[in-house]
Short mmCIF file of N, CA, C and O in Angstrom, two decimals:
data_model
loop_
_atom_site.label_atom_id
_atom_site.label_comp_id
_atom_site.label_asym_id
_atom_site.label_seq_id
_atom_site.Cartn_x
_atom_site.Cartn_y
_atom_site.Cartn_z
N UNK A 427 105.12 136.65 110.96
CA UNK A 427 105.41 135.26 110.63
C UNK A 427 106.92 135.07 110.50
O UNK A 427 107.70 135.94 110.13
N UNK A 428 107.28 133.64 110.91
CA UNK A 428 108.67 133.74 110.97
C UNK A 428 108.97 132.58 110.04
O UNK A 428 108.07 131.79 109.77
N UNK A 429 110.38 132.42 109.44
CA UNK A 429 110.42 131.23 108.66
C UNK A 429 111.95 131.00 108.81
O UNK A 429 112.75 131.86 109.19
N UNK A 430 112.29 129.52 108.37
CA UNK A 430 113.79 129.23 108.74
C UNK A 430 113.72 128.58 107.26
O UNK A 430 112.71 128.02 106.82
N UNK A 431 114.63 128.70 106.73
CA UNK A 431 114.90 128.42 105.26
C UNK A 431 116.23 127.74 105.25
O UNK A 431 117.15 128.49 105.58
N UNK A 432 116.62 126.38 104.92
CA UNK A 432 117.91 125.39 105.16
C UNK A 432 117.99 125.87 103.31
O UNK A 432 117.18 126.26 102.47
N UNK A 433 119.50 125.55 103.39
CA UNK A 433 120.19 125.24 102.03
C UNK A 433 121.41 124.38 102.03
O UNK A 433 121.91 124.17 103.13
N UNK A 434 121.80 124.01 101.29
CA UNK A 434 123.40 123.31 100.92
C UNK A 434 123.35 121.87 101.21
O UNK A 434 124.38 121.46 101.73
N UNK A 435 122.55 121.11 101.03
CA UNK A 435 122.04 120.09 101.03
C UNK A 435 122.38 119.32 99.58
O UNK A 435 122.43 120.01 98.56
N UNK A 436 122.60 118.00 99.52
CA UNK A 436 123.19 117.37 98.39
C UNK A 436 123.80 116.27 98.67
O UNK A 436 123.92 115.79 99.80
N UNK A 437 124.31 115.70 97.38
CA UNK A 437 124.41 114.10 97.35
C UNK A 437 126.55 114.39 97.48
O UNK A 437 127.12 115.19 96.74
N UNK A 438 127.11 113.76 98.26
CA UNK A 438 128.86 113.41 98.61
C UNK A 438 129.07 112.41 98.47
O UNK A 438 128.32 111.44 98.43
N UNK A 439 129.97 112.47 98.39
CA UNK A 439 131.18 111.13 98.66
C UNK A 439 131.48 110.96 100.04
O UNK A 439 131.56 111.94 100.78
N UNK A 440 131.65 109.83 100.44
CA UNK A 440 132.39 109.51 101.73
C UNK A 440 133.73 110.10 102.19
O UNK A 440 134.69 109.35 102.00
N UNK A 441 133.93 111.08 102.65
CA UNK A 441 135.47 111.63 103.20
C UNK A 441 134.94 113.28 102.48
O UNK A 441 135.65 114.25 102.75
N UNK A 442 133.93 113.45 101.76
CA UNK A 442 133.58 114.88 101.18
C UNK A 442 133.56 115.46 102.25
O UNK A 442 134.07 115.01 103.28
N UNK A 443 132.90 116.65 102.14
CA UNK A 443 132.42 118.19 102.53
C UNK A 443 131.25 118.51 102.02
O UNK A 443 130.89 118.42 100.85
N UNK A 444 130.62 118.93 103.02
CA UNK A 444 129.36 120.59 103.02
C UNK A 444 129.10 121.18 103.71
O UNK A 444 129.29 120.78 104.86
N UNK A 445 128.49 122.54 103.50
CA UNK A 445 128.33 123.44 104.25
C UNK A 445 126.19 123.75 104.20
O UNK A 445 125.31 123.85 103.34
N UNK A 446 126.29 123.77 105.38
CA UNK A 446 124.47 123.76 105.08
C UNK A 446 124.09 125.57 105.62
O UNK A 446 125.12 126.05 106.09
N UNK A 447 123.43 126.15 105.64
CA UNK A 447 123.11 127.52 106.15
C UNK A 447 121.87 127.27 106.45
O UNK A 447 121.42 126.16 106.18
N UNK A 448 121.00 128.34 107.15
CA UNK A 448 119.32 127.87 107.35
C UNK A 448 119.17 129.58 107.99
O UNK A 448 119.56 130.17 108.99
N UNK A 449 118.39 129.93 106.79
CA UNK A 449 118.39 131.37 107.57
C UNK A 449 116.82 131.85 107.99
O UNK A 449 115.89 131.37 107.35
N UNK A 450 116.59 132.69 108.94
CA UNK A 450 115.92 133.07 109.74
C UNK A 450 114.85 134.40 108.96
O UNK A 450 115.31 135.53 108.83
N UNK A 451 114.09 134.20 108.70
CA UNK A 451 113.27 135.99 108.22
C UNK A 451 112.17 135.61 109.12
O UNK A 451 111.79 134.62 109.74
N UNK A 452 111.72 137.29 108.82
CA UNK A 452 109.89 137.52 109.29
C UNK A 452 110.56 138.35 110.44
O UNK A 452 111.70 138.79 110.59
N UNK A 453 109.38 138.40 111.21
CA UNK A 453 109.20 139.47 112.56
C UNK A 453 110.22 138.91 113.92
O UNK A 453 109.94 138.09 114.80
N UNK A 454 111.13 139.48 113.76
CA UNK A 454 112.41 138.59 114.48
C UNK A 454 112.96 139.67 115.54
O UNK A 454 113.95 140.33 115.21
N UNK A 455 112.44 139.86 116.62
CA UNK A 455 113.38 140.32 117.62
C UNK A 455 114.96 139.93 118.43
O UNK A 455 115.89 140.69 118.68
N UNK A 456 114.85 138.79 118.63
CA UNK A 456 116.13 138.13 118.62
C UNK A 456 116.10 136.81 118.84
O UNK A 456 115.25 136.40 119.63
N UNK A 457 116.99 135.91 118.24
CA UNK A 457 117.39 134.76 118.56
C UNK A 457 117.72 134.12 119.47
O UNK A 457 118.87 134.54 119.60
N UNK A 458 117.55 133.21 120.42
CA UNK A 458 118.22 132.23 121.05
C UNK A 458 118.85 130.96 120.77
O UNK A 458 119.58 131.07 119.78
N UNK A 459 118.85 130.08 121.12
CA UNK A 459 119.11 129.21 120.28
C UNK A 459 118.86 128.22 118.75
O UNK A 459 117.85 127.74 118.23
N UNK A 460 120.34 128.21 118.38
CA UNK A 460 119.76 127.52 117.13
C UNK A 460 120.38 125.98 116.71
O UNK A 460 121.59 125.89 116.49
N UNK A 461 119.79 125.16 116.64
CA UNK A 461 120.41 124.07 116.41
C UNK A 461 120.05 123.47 114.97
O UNK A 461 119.44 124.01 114.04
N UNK A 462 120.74 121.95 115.07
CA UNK A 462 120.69 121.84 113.54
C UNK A 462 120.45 120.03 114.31
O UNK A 462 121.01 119.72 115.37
N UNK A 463 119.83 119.37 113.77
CA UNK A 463 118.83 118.15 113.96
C UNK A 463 119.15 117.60 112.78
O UNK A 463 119.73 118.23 111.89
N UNK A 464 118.58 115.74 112.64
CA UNK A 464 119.17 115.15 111.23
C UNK A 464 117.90 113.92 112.20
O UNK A 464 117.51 113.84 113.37
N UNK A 465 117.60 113.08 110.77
CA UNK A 465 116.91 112.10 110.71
C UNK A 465 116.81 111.56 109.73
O UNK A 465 116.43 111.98 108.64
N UNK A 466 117.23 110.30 110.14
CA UNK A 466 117.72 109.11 108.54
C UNK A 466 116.60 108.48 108.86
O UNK A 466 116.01 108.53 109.94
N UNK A 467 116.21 107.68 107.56
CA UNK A 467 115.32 106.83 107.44
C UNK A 467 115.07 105.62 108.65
O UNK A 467 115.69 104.66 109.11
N UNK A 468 113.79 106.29 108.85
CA UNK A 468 113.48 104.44 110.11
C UNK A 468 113.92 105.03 111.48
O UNK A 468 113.51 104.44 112.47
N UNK A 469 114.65 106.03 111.64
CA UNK A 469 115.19 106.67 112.81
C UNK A 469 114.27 107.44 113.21
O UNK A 469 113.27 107.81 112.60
N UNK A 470 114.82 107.83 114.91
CA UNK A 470 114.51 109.19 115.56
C UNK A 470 115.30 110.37 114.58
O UNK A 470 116.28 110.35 113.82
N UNK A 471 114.17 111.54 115.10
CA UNK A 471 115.46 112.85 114.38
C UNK A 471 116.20 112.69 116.30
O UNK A 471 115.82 112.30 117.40
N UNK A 472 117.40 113.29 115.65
CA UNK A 472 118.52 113.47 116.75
C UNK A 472 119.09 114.49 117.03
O UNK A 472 119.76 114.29 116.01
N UNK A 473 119.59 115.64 117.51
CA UNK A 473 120.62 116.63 118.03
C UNK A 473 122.03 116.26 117.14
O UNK A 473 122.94 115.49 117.43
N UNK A 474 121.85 117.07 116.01
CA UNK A 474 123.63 117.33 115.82
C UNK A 474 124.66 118.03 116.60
O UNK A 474 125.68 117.56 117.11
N UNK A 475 124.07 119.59 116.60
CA UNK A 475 124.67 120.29 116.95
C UNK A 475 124.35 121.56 117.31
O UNK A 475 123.67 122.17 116.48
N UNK A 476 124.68 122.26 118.49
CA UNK A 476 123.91 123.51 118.42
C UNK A 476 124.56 124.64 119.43
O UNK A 476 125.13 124.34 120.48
N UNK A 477 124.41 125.78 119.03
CA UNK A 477 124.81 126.92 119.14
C UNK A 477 123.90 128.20 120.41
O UNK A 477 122.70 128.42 120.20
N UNK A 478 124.32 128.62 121.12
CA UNK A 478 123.59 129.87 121.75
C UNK A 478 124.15 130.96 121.20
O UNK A 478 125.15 131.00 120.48
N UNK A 479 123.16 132.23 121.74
CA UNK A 479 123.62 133.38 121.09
C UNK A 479 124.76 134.14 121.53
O UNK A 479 124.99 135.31 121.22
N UNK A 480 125.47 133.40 122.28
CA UNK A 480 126.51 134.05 122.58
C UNK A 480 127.42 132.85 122.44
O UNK A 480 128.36 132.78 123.23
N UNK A 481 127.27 131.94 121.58
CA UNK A 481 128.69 131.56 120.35
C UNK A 481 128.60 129.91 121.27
O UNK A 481 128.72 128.96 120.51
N UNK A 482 128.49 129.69 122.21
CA UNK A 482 128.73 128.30 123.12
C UNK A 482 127.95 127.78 121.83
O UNK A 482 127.03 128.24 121.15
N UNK A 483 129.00 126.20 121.77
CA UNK A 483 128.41 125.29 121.21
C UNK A 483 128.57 123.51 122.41
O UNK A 483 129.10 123.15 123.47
N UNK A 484 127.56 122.85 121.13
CA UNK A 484 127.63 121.61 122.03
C UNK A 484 127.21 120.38 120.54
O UNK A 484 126.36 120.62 119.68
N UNK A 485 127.87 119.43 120.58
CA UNK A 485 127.95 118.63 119.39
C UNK A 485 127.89 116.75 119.87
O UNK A 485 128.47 116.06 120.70
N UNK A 486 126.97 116.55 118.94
CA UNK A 486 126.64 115.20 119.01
C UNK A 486 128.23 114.33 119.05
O UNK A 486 129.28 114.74 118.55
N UNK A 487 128.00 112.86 119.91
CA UNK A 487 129.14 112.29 119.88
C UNK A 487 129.70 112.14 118.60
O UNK A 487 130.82 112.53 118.28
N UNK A 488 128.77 111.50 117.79
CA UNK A 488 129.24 110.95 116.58
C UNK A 488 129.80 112.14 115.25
O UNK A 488 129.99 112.02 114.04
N UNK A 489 129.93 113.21 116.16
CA UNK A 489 129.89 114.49 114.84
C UNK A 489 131.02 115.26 115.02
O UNK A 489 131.67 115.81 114.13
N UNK A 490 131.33 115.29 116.77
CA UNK A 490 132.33 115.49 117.30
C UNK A 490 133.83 115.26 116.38
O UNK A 490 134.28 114.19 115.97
N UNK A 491 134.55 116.94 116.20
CA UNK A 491 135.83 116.74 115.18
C UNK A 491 135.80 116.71 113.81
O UNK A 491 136.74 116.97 113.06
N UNK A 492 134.76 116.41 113.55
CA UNK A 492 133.82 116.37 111.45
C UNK A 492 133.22 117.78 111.43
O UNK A 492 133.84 118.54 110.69
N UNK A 493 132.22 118.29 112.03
CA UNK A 493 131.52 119.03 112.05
C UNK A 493 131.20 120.34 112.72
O UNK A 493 130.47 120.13 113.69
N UNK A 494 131.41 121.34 112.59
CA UNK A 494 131.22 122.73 112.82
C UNK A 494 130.12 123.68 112.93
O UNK A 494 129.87 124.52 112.07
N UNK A 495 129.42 123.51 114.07
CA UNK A 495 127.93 124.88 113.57
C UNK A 495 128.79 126.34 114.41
O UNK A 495 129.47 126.23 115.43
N UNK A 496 128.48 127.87 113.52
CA UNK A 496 128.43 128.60 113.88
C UNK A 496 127.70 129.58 113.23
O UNK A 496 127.30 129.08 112.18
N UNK A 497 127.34 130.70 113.32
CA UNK A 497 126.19 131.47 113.48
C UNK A 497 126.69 132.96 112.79
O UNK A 497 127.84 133.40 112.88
N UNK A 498 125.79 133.49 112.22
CA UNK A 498 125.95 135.32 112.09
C UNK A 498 124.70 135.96 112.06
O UNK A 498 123.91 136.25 111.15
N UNK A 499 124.74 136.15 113.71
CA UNK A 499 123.90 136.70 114.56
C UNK A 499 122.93 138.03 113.63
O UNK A 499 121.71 138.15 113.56
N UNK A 500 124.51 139.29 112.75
CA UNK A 500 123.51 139.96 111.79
C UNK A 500 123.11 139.64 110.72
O UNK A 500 122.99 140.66 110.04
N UNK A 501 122.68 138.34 109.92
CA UNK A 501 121.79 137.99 109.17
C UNK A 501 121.17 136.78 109.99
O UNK A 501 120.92 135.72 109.40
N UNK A 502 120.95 136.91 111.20
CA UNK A 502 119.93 135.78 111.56
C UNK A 502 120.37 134.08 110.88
O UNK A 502 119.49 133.30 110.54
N UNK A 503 121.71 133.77 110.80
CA UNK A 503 121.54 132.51 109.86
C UNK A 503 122.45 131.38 110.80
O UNK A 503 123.41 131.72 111.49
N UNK A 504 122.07 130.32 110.72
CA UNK A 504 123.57 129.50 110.96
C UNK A 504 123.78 128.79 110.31
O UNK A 504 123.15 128.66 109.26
N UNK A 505 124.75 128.04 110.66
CA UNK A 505 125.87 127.05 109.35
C UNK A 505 125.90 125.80 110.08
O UNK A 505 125.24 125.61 111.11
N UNK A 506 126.62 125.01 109.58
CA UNK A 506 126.74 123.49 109.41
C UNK A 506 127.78 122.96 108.67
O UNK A 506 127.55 122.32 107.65
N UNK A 507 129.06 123.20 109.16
CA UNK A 507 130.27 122.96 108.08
C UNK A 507 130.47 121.35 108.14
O UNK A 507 130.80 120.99 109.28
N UNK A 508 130.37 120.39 107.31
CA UNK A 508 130.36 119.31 107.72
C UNK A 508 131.52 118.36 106.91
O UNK A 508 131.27 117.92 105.79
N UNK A 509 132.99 118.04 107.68
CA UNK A 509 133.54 117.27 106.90
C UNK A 509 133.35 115.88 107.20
O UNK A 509 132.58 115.21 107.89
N UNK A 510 134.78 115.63 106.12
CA UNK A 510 135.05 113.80 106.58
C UNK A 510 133.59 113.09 106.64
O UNK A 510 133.17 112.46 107.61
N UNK A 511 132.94 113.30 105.51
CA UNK A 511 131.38 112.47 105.61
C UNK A 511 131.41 111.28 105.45
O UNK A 511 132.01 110.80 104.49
N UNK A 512 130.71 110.45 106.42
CA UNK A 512 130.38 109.26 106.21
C UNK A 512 128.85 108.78 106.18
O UNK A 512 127.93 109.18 106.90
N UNK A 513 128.81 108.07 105.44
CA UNK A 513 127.54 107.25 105.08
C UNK A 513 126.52 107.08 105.98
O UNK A 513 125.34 106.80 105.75
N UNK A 514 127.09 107.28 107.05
CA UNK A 514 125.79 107.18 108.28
C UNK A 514 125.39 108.75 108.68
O UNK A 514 124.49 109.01 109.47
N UNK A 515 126.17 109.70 108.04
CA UNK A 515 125.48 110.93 108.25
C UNK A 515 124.13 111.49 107.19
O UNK A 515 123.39 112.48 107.19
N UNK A 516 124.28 110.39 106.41
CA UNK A 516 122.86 110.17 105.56
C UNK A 516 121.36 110.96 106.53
O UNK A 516 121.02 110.47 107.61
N UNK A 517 120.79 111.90 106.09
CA UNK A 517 119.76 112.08 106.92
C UNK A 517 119.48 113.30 106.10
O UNK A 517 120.21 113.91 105.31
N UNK A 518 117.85 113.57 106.63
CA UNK A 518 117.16 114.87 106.24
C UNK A 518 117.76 115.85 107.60
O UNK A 518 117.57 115.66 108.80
N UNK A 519 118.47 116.84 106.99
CA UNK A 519 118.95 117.59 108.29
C UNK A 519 117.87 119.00 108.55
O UNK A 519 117.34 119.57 107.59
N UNK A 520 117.67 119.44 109.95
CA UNK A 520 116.75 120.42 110.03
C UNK A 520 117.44 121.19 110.99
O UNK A 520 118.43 120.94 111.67
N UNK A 521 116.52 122.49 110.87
CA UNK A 521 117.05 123.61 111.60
C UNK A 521 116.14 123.53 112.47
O UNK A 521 115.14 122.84 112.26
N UNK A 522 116.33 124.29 113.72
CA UNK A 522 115.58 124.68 114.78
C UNK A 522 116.12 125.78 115.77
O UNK A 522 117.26 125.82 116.25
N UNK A 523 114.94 126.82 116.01
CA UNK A 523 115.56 127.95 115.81
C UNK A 523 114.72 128.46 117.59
O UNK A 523 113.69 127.89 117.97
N UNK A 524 115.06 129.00 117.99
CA UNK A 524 113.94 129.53 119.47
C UNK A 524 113.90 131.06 119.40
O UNK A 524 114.94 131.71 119.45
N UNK A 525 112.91 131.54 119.32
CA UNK A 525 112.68 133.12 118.71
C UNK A 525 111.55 134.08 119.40
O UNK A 525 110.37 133.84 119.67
N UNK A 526 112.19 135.01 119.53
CA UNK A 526 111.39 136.13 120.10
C UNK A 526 110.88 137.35 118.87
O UNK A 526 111.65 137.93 118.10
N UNK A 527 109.17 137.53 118.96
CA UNK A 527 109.46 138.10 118.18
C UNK A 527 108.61 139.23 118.12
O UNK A 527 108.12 139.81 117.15
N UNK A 528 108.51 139.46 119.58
CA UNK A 528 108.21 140.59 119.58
C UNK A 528 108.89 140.93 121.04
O UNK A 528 109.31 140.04 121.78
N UNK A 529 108.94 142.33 121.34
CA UNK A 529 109.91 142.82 122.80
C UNK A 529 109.05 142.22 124.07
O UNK A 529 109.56 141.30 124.69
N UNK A 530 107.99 142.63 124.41
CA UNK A 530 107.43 141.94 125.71
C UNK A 530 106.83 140.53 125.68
O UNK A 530 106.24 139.99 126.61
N UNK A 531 107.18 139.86 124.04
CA UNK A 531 106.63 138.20 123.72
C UNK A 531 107.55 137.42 124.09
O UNK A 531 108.67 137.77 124.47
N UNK A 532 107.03 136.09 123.98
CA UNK A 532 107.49 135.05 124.48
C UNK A 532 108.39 134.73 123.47
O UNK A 532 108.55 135.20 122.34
N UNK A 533 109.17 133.44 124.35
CA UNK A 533 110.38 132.65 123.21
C UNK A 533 109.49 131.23 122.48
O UNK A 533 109.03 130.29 123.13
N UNK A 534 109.43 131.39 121.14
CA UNK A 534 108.84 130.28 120.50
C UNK A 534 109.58 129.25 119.90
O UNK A 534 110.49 129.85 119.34
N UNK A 535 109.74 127.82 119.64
CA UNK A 535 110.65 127.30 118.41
C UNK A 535 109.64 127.37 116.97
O UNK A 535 108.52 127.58 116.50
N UNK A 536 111.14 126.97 116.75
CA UNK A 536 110.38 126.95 114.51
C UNK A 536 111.27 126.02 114.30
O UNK A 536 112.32 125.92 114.93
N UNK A 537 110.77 125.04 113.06
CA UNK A 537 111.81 124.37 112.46
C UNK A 537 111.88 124.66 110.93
O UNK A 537 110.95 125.29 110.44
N UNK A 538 112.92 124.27 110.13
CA UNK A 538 112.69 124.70 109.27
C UNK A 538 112.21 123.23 108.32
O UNK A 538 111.66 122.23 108.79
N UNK A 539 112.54 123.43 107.04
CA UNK A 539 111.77 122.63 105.92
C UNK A 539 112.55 121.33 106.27
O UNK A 539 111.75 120.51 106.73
N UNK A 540 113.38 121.00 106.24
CA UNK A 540 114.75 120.53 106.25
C UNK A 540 115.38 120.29 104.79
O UNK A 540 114.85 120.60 103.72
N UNK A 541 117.00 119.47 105.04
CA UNK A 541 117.57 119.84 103.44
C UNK A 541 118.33 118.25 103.81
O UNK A 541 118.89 117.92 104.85
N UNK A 542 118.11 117.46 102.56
CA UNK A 542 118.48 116.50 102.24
C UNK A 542 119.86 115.53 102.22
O UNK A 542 119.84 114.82 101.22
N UNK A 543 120.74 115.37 102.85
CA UNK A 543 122.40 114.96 102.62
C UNK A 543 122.59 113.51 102.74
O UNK A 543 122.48 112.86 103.79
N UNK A 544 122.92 112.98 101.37
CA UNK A 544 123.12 111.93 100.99
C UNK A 544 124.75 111.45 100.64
O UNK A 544 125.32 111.65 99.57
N UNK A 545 125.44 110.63 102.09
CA UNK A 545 127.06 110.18 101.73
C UNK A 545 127.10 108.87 101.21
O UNK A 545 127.02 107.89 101.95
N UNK A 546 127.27 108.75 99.56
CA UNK A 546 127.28 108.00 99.16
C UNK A 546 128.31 107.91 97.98
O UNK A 546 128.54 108.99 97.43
N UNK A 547 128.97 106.77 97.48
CA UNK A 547 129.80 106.71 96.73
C UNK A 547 129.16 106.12 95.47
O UNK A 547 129.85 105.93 94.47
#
């Protein structure tokens, strides 16, 4: 069984900072991609930002220059450095992870629980 576990989730100020992590356990042969997803109220969830295992990233317009995902491949985890917050980055943010997890198995996704970020003054 595999599980993705988000943290660093919380209530900012507008122009704040956070850092979110979402780490990976269970029967884990290796990772492929991992991204990080957000969905505000009344919305689609959307593509923030996301990472392959060999470090390429690719980042939503609106996140573009604020926001940072990168990865440490030996604890299975990635990050979400998120500055300069604004109020519309309001959303339940989630992980999503594509995983192998066994040597001759297939690649599966997982998402995780997601973690809460509220930019508000």
């Amino acid at each position: 069984q595999v599980q993705l576990v988000e943290s660093g989730g919380g209530l900012v100020q507008p122009g704040g900072s956070l850092r979110l992590s979402c780490a990976a356990s269970g029967s884990i042969v290796s990772i492929n991609g991992m991204d990080w997803y957000r969905q505000a109220p009344g919305k689609q969830r959307e593509l923030v930002a996301g990472i392959t295992s060999g470090g390429s990233t690719n980042y939503a317009d609106s996140v573009k220059g604020r926001f940072t995902i990168s990865r440490d491949n030996a604890k299975n985890t990635v990050f979400l450095q998120m500055n300069n917050l604004k109020s519309e980055d309001t959303a339940v943010y989630y992980c999503y992870a594509v995983i192998r997890r066994s040597p001759l198995g297939g690649n599966y996704p997982y998402w995780g629980q997601g973690t809460q970020v509220t930019v508000s003054s």
